[in-house]
Tab-separated table of C-alpha atoms in Angstrom:
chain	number	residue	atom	x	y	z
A	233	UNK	CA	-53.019	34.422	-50.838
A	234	UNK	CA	-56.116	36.128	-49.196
A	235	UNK	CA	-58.390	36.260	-46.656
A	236	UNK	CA	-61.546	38.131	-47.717
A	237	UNK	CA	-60.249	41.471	-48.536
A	238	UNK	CA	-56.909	41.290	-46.967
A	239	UNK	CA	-54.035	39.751	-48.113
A	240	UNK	CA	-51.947	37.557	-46.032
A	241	UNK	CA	-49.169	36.199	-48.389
A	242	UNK	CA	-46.866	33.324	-46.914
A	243	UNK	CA	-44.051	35.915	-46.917
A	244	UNK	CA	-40.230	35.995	-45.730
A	245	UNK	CA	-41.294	37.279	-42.778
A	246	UNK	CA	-43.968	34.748	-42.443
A	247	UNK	CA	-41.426	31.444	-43.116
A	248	UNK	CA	-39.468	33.075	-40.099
A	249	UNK	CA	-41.898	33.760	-37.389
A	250	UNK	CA	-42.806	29.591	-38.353
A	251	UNK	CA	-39.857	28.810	-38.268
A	252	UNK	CA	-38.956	30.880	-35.004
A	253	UNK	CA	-42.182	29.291	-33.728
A	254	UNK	CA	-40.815	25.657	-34.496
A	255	UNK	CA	-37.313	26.335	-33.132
A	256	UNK	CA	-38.955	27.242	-29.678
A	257	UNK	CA	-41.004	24.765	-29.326
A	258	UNK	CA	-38.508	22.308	-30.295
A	259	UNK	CA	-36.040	23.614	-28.177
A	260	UNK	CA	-38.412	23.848	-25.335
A	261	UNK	CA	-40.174	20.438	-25.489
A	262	UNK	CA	-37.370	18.122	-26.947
A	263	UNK	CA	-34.974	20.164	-24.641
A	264	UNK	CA	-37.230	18.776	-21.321
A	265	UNK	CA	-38.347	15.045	-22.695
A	266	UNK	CA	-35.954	13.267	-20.060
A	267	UNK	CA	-37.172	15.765	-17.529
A	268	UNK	CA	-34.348	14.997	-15.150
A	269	UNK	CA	-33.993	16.308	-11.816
A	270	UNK	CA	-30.013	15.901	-12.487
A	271	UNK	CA	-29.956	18.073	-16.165
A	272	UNK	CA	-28.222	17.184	-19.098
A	273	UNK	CA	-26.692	20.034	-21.195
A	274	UNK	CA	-29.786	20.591	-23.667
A	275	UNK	CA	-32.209	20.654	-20.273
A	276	UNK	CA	-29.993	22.759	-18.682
A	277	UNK	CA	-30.349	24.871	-21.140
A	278	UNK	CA	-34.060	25.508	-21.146
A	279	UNK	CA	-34.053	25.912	-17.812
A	280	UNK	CA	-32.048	28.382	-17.741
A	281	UNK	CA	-33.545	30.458	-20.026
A	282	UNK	CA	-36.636	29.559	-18.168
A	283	UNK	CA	-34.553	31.005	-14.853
A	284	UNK	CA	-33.702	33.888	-16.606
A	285	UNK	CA	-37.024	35.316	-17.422
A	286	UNK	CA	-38.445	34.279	-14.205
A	287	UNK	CA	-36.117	35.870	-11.904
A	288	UNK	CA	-36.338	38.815	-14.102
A	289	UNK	CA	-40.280	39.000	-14.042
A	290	UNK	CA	-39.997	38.297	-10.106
A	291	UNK	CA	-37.601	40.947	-9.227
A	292	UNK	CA	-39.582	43.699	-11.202
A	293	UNK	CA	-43.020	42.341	-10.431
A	294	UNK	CA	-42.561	39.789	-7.208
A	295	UNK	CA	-45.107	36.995	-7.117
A	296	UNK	CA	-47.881	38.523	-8.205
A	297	UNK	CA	-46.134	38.333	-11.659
A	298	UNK	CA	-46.274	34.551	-11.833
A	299	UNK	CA	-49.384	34.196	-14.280
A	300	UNK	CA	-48.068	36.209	-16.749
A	301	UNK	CA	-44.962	34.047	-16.789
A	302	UNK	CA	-45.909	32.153	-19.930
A	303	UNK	CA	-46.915	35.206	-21.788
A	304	UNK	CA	-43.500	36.769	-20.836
A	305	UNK	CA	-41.673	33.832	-21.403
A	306	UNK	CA	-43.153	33.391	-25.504
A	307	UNK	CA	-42.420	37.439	-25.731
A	308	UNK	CA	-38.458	37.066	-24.956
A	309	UNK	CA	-37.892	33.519	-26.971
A	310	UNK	CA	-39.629	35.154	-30.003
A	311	UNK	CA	-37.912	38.074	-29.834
A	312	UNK	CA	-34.802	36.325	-29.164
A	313	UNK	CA	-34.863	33.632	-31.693
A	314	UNK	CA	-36.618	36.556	-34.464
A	315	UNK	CA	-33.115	38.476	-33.525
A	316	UNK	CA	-31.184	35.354	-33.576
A	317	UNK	CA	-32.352	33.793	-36.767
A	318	UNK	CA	-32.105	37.463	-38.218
A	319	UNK	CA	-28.200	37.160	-37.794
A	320	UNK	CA	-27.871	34.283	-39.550
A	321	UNK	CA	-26.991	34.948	-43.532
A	322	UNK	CA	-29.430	34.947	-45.994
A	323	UNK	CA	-32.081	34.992	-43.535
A	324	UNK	CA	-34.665	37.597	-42.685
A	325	UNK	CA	-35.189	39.482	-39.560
A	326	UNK	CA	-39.181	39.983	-38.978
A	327	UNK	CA	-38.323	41.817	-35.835
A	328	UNK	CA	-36.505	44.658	-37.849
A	329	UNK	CA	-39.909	45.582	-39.329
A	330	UNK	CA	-42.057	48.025	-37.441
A	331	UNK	CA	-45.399	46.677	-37.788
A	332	UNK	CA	-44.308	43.119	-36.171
A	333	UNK	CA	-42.954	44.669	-33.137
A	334	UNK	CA	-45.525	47.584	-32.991
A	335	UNK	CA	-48.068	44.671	-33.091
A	336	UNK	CA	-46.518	43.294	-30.356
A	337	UNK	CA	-45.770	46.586	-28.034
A	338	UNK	CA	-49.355	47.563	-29.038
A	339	UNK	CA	-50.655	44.474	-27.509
A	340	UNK	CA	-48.714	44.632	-24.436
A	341	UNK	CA	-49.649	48.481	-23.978
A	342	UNK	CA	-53.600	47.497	-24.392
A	343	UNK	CA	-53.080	44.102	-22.244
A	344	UNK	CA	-51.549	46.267	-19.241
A	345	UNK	CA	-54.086	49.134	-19.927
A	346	UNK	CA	-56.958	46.573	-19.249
A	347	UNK	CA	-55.354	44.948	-16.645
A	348	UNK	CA	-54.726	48.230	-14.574
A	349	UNK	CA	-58.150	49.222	-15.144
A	350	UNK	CA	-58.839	45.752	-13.854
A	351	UNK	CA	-56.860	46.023	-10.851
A	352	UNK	CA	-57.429	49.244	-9.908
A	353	UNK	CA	-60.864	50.463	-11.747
A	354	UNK	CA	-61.063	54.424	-11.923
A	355	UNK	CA	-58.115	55.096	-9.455
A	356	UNK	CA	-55.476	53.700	-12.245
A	357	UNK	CA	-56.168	57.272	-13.607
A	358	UNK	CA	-54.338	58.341	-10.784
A	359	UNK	CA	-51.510	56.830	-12.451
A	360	UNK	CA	-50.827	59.929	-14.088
A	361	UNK	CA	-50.220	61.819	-11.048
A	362	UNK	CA	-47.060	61.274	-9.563
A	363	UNK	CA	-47.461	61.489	-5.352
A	364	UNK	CA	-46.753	64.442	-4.055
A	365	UNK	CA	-46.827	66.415	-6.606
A	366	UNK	CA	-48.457	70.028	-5.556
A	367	UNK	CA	-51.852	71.161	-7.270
A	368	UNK	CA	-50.371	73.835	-9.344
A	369	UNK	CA	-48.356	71.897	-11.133
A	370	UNK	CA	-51.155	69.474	-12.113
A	371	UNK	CA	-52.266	71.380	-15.435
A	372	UNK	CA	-48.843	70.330	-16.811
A	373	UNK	CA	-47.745	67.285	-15.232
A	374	UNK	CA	-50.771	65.743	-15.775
A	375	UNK	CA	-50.661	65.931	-20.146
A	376	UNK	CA	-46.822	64.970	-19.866
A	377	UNK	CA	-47.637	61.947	-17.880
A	378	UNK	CA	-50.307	60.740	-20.647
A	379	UNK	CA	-47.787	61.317	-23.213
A	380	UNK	CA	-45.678	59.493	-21.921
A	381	UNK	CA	-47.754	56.681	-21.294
A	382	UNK	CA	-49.519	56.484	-24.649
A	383	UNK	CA	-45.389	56.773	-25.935
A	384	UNK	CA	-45.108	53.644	-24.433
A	385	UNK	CA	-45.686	51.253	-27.634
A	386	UNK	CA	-44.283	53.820	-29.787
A	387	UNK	CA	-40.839	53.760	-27.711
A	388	UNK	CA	-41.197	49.929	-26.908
A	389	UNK	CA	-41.515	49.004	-31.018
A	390	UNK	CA	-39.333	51.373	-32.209
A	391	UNK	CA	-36.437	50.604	-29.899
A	392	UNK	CA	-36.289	46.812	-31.169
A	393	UNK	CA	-37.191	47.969	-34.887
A	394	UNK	CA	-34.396	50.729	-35.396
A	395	UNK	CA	-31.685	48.629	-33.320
A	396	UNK	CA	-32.439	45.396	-35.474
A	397	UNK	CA	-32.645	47.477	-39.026
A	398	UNK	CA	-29.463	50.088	-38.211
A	399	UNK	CA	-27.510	46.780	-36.782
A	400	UNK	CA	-28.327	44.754	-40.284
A	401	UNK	CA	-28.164	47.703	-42.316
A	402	UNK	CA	-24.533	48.682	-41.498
A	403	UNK	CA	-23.834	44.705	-41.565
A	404	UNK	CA	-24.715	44.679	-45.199
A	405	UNK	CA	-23.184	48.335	-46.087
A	406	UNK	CA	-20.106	47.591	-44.274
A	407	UNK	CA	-19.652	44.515	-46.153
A	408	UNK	CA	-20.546	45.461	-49.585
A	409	UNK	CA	-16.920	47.378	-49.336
A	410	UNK	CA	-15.490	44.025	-48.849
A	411	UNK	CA	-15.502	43.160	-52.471
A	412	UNK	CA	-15.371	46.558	-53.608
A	413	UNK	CA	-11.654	47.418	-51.812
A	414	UNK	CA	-9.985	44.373	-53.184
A	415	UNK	CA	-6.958	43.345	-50.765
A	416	UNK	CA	-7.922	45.913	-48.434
A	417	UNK	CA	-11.475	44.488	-48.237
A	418	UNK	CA	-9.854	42.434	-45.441
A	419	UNK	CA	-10.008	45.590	-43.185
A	420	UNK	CA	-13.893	45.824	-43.630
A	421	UNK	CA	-13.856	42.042	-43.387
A	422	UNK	CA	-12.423	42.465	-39.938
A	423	UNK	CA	-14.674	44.862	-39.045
A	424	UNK	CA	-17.876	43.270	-40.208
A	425	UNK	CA	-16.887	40.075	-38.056
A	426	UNK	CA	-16.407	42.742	-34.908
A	427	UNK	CA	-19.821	43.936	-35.895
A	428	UNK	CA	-21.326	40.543	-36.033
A	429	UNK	CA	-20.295	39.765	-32.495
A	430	UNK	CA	-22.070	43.057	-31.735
A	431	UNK	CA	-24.882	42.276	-33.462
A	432	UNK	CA	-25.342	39.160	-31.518
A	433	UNK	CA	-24.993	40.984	-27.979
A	434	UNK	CA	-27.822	43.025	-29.476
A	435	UNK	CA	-29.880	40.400	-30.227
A	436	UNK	CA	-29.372	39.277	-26.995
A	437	UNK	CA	-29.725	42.554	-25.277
A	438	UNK	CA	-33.090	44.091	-27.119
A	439	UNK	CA	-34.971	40.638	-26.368
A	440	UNK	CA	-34.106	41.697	-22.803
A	441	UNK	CA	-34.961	45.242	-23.185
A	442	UNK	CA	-37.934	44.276	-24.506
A	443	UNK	CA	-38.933	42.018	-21.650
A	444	UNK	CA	-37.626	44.022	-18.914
A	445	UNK	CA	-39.834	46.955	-20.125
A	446	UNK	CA	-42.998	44.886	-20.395
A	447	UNK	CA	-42.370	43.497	-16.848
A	448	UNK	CA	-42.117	47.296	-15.817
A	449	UNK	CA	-45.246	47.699	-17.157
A	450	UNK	CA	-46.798	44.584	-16.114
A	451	UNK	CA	-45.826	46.063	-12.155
A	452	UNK	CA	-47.041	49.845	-13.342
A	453	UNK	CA	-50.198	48.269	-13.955
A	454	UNK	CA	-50.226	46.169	-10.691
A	455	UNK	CA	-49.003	48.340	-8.173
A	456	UNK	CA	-49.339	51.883	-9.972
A	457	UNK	CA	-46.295	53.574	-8.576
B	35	UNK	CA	-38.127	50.481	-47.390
B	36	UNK	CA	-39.778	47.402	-46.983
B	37	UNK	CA	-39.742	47.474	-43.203
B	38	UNK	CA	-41.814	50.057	-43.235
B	39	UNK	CA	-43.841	49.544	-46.407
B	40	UNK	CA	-47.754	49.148	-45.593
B	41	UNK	CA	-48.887	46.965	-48.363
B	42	UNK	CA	-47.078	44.329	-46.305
B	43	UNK	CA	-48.810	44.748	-43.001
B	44	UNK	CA	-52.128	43.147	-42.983
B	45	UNK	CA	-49.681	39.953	-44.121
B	46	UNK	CA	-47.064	40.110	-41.261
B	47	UNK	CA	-49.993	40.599	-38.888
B	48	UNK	CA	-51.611	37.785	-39.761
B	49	UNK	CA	-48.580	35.635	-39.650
B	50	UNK	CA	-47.462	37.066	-36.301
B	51	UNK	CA	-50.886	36.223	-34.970
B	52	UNK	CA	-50.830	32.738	-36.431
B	53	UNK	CA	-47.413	32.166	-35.007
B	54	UNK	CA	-47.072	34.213	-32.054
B	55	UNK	CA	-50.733	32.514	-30.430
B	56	UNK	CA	-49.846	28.893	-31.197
B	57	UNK	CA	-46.408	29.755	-29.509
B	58	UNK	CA	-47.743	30.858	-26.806
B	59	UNK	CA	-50.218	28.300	-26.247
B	60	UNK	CA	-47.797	25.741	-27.010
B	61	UNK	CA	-45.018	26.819	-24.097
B	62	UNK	CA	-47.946	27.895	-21.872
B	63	UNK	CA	-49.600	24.743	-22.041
B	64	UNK	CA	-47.382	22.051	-22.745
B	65	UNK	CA	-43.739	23.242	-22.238
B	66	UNK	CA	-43.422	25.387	-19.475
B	67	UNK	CA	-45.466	23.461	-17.137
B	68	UNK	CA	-42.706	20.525	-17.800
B	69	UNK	CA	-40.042	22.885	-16.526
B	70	UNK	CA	-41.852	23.743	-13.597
B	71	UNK	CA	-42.388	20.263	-12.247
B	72	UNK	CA	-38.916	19.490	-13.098
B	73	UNK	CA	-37.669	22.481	-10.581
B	74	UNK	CA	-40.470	22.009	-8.070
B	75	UNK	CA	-39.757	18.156	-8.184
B	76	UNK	CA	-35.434	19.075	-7.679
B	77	UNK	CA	-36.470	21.471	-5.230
B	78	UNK	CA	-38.630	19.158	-3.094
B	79	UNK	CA	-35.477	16.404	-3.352
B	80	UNK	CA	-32.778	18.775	-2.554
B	81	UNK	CA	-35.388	19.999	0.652
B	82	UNK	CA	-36.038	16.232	1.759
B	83	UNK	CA	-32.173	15.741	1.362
B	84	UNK	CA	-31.606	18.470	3.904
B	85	UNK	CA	-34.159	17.728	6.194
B	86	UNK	CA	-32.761	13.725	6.107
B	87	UNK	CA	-29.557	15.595	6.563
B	88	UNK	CA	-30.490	18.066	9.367
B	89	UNK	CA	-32.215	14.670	10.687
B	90	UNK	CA	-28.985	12.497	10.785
B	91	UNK	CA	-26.986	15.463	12.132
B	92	UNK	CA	-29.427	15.896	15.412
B	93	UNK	CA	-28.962	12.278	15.660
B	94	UNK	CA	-25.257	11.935	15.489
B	95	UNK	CA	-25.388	14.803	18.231
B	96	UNK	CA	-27.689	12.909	20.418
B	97	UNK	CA	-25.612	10.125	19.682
B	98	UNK	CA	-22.281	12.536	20.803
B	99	UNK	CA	-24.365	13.964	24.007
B	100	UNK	CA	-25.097	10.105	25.174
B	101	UNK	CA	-21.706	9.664	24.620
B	102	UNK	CA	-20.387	11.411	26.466
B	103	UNK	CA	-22.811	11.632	29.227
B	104	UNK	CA	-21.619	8.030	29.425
B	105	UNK	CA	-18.063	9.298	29.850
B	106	UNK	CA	-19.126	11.597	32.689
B	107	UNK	CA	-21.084	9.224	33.896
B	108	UNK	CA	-17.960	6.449	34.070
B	109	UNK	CA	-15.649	8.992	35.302
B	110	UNK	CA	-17.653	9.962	38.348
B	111	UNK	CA	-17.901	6.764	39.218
B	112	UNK	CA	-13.960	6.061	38.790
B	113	UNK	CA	-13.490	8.973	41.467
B	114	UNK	CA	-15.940	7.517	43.830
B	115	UNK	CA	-14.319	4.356	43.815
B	116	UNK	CA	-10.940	5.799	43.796
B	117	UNK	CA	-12.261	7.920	47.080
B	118	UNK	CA	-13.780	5.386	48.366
B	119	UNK	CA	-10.891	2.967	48.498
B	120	UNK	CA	-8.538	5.650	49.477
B	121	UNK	CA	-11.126	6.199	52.382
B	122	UNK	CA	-10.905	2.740	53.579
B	123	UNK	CA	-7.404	2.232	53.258
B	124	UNK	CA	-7.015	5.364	55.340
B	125	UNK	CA	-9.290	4.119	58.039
B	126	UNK	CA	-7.192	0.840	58.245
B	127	UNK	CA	-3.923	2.862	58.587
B	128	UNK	CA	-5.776	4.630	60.858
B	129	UNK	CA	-6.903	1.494	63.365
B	130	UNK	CA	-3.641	-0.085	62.936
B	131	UNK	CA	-1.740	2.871	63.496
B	132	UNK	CA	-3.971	3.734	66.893
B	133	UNK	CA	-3.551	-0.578	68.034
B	134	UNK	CA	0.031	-0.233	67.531
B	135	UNK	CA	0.245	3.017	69.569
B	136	UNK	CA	-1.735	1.497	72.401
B	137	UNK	CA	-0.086	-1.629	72.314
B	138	UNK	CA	3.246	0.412	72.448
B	139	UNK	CA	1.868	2.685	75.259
B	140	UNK	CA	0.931	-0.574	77.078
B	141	UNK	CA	4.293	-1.741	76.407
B	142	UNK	CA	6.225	1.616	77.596
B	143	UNK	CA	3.524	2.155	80.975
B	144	UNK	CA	4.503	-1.835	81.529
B	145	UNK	CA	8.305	-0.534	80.994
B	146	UNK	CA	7.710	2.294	83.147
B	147	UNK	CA	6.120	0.073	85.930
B	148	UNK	CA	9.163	-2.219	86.369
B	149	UNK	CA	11.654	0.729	86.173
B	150	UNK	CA	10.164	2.395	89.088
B	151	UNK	CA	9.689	-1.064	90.894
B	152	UNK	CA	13.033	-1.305	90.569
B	153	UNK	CA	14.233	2.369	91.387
B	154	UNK	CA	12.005	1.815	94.072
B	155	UNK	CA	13.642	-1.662	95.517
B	156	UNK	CA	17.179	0.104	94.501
B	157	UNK	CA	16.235	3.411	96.785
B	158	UNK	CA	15.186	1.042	99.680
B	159	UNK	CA	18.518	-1.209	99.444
B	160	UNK	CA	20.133	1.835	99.382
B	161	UNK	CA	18.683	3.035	102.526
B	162	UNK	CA	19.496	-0.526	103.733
B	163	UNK	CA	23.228	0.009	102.668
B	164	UNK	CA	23.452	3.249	104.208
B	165	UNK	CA	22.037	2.179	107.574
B	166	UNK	CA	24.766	-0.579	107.368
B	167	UNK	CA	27.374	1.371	106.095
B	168	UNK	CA	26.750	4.373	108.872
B	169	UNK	CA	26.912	1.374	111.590
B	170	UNK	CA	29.880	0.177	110.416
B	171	UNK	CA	31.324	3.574	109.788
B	172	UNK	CA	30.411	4.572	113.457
B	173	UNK	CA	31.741	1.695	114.779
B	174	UNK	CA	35.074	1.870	113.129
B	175	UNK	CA	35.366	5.393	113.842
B	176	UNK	CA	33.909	5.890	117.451
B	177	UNK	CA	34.843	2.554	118.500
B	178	UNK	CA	31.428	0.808	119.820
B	179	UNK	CA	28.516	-0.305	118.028
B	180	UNK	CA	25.559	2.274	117.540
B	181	UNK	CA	22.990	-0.418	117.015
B	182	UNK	CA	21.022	-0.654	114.050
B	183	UNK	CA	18.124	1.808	115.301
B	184	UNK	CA	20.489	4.739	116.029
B	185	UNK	CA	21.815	4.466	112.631
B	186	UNK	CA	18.644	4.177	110.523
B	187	UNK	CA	17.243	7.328	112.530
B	188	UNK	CA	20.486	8.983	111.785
B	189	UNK	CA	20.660	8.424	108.320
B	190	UNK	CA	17.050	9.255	107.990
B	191	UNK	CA	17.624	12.742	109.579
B	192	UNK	CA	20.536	13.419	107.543
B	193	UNK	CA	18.529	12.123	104.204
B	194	UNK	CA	15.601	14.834	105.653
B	195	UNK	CA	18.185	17.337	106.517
B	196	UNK	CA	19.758	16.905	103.012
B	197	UNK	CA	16.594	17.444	101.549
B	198	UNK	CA	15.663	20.553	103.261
C-alpha cells in the first residue's frame, strides 16, 4: 500500500496503534455510558485514570494547564496501552520503535516551542539564560542551555524506545534458555515471570515518565523558569 | 533491527498520525468531556449536600439556643416566684409576729397595771395595819390609848426615818 511516493503498509505496528486506538476509546466511552455520580467499577476506573493525569498536569503546570488536558490525557493512554498491549505475547510493541516515539517527542518539542514563542514572543529566548547567572559565564552557559533544549526530543524518545526494546529484548533472550536448559529451564522460567512483572511496572512507569516530562515542558514553555 | 530500520518509517508515521489524531479527537471531544460533567455534576451534589448539611446544623443550633433560652427563661421565673412567695410569707410572719408581741405587751402593761394597783392597795393597808398595830402596841405597853393621829404620825416618822 501507497500513498503517492510513500509507502504506508498496514503493518504490525499499524494493527496496534488501531487497535490501541480502539481499546481507549472503548474503555473511555463504554467505561462512562451510565455516567453515574455514584461509580461502578469500570467508571471508576476511567476516572481515575482521568484523576491521575489531571492532578499530575495541575501540580506541574497549575490551571493554566487545563486546555492541554485532552492532548495530555491521549499522550499517556497511548503510551500506556502501546506498552501494555506490547506485554502481551505474540503482540507487538510500536512504542519500542524509535521513529513512533520520536514522532511523538518531536511533536511535543515543536508544540511547546510554538507555544513559548506564543506566550512569551522574543523574551522565551531568555529561556536559555538561567537568572542570575553573571555575564562572563554567558559565552558557555548559553550553548549548553540550547543543547540541552534541542536534546529534549532526543532524550524524551529515546528513554521510552530503549526501556521498551531492552525490557522485550531480555524477555525474549531470557526465555529462549527456557527450552534450551531442559529441567533447569524452570530457573529462567522463574525469572522471566519476575521480569514480566517488571516489565509491567515499566510500562506503567515510562507512560508516566513520558507525561510528567511533557507537562514539565508544557510549564517551561508557560512560565519559562 | 527493525526498530530502527528506515524503510519502515514513512509507514509507522502515517499510521501513528491516522491513529494518534482520531484518538485524540475522539477523547477530546466526546470522552473526556463525559468525565468532566460526571465530576463537576458529583462535585456540585456533594457541595449542595454540605451546604443542606451546614444548613440543618445552624438550625438544630438555633433550635438548641431557643431551647434553652426557654430554660433560662423558665428558671428565672421559678426564682422569682420562689422569692416572691418566700417574701410574702415573711411579711406575714412578720405582722403576726409584731400583733402577737403587741397584744402580749398589752397583756403584760395590763398585768403590770393591776400588780402595782395592788402593791399599791397592799402598801396602804399596810400603813393602815401599822397605824393599828402601833396603837395597840402603845396601848398595851404604856397603858393608855395614843389615839389614832399620834400613831399614824409616829409610824410615818419612823417609815421616813427608816428610809433615811
Amino acid at each position: 500500500m501507497s500513498l503517492g511516493d510513500t509507502d504506508v503498509s498496514f503493518t504490525n505496528a499499524s494493527l496496534f496503534m488501531t487497535i490501541a486506538m480502539v481499546l481507549i476509546s472503548a474503555f473511555m466511552i463504554l467505561g462512562m455510558r451510565r455516567s453515574a455520580i455514584i461509580p461502578n467499577r469500570w467508571q471508576c476506573a476511567v476516572e481515575l485514570s482521568y484523576e491521575f493525569v489531571a492532578n499530575l498536569l495541575r501540580d506541574t503546570v497549575g490551571q493554566e494547564g487545563r486546555k492541554y488536558f485532552p492532548f495530555v490525557f491521549t499522550l499517556f493512554m497511548f503510551i500506556l496501552f502501546g506498552n501494555l498491549l506490547g506485554m502481551v505475547p505474540y503482540s507487538f510493541t510500536f512504542t519500542s520503535h524509535i521513529i513512533v516515539t520520536f514522532a511523538l517527542a518531536f511533536i511535543i518539542f515543536v508544540g511547546v516551542t510554538v507555544l513559548g514563542f506564543a506566550k512569551h514572543g522574543l523574551h522565551f529566548f531568555s529561556f536559555f539564560v538561567p537568572p542570575g547567572t553573571p555575564l562572563p559565564m554567558y559565552p558557555l552557559l548559553i550553548p549548553i542551555e540550547v543543547i540541552s533544549y534541542l536534546s529534549r526530543p532526543i532524550s524524551l524518545s529515546v528513554r521510552l524506545f530503549a526501556n521498551m526494546l531492552a525490557g522485550h529484548t531480555l524477555l525474549k533472550v531470557i526465555a529462549g534458555f527456557v527450552a534450551t536448559l531442559g529441567f533447569f529451564g524452570i530457573l529462567p522460567l522463574a525469572f522471566v515471570v519476575a521480569l514480566t512483572g517488571l516489565e509491567i511496572l515499566i510500562a506503567f512507569l515510562q507512560a508516566y515518565v513520558f507525561t510528567i516530562l511533557t507537562c514539565l515542558y508544557i510549564n517551561d514553555a508557560l512560565h519559562m523558569h | 533491527m527493525p526498530q530502527l530500520d528506515p524503510s519502515v518509517f514513512s509507514s509507522q508515521l502515517f499510521w501513528l498520525a491516522l491513529t494518534f489524531i482520531p484518538l485524540y479527537l475522539i477523547l477530546w471531544k466526546a470522552a473526556l468531556p463525559r468525565v468532566t460533567s460526571v465530576r463537576e455534576a458529583r462535585r456540585a451534589r456533594i457541595d449542595a449536600d454540605l451546604e443542606k448539611a451546614a444548613a440543618i446544623k445552624s438550625e438544630a443550633e438555633a433550635a438548641l439556643a431557643d431551647y434553652e433560652k426557654t430554660i433560662a427563661e423558665a428558671m428565672a421565673k421559678a426564682q422569682a416566684t420562689i422569692r416572691e412567695s418566700a417574701q410574702s410569707f415573711a411579711n406575714e410572719a412578720a405582722a403576726q409576729r409584731e400583733a402577737l408581741s403587741t397584744k402580749l405587751a398589752a397583756q403584760v402593761a395590763d398585768a403590770e397595771r393591776r400588780i402595782s394597783e395592788e402593791k399599791n392597795r397592799a402598801l396602804g393597808d399596810i400603813g393602815d395595819i401599822a397605824n393599828e398595830l402601833t396603837q395597840a402596841a402603845s396601848a398595851r405597853l404604856l397603858g393608855g390609848d395614843i389615839g389614832a393621829d399620834e400613831a399614824k404620825s409616829a409610824v410615818k416618822s419612823i417609815v421616813a426615818g427608816g428610809s433615811r
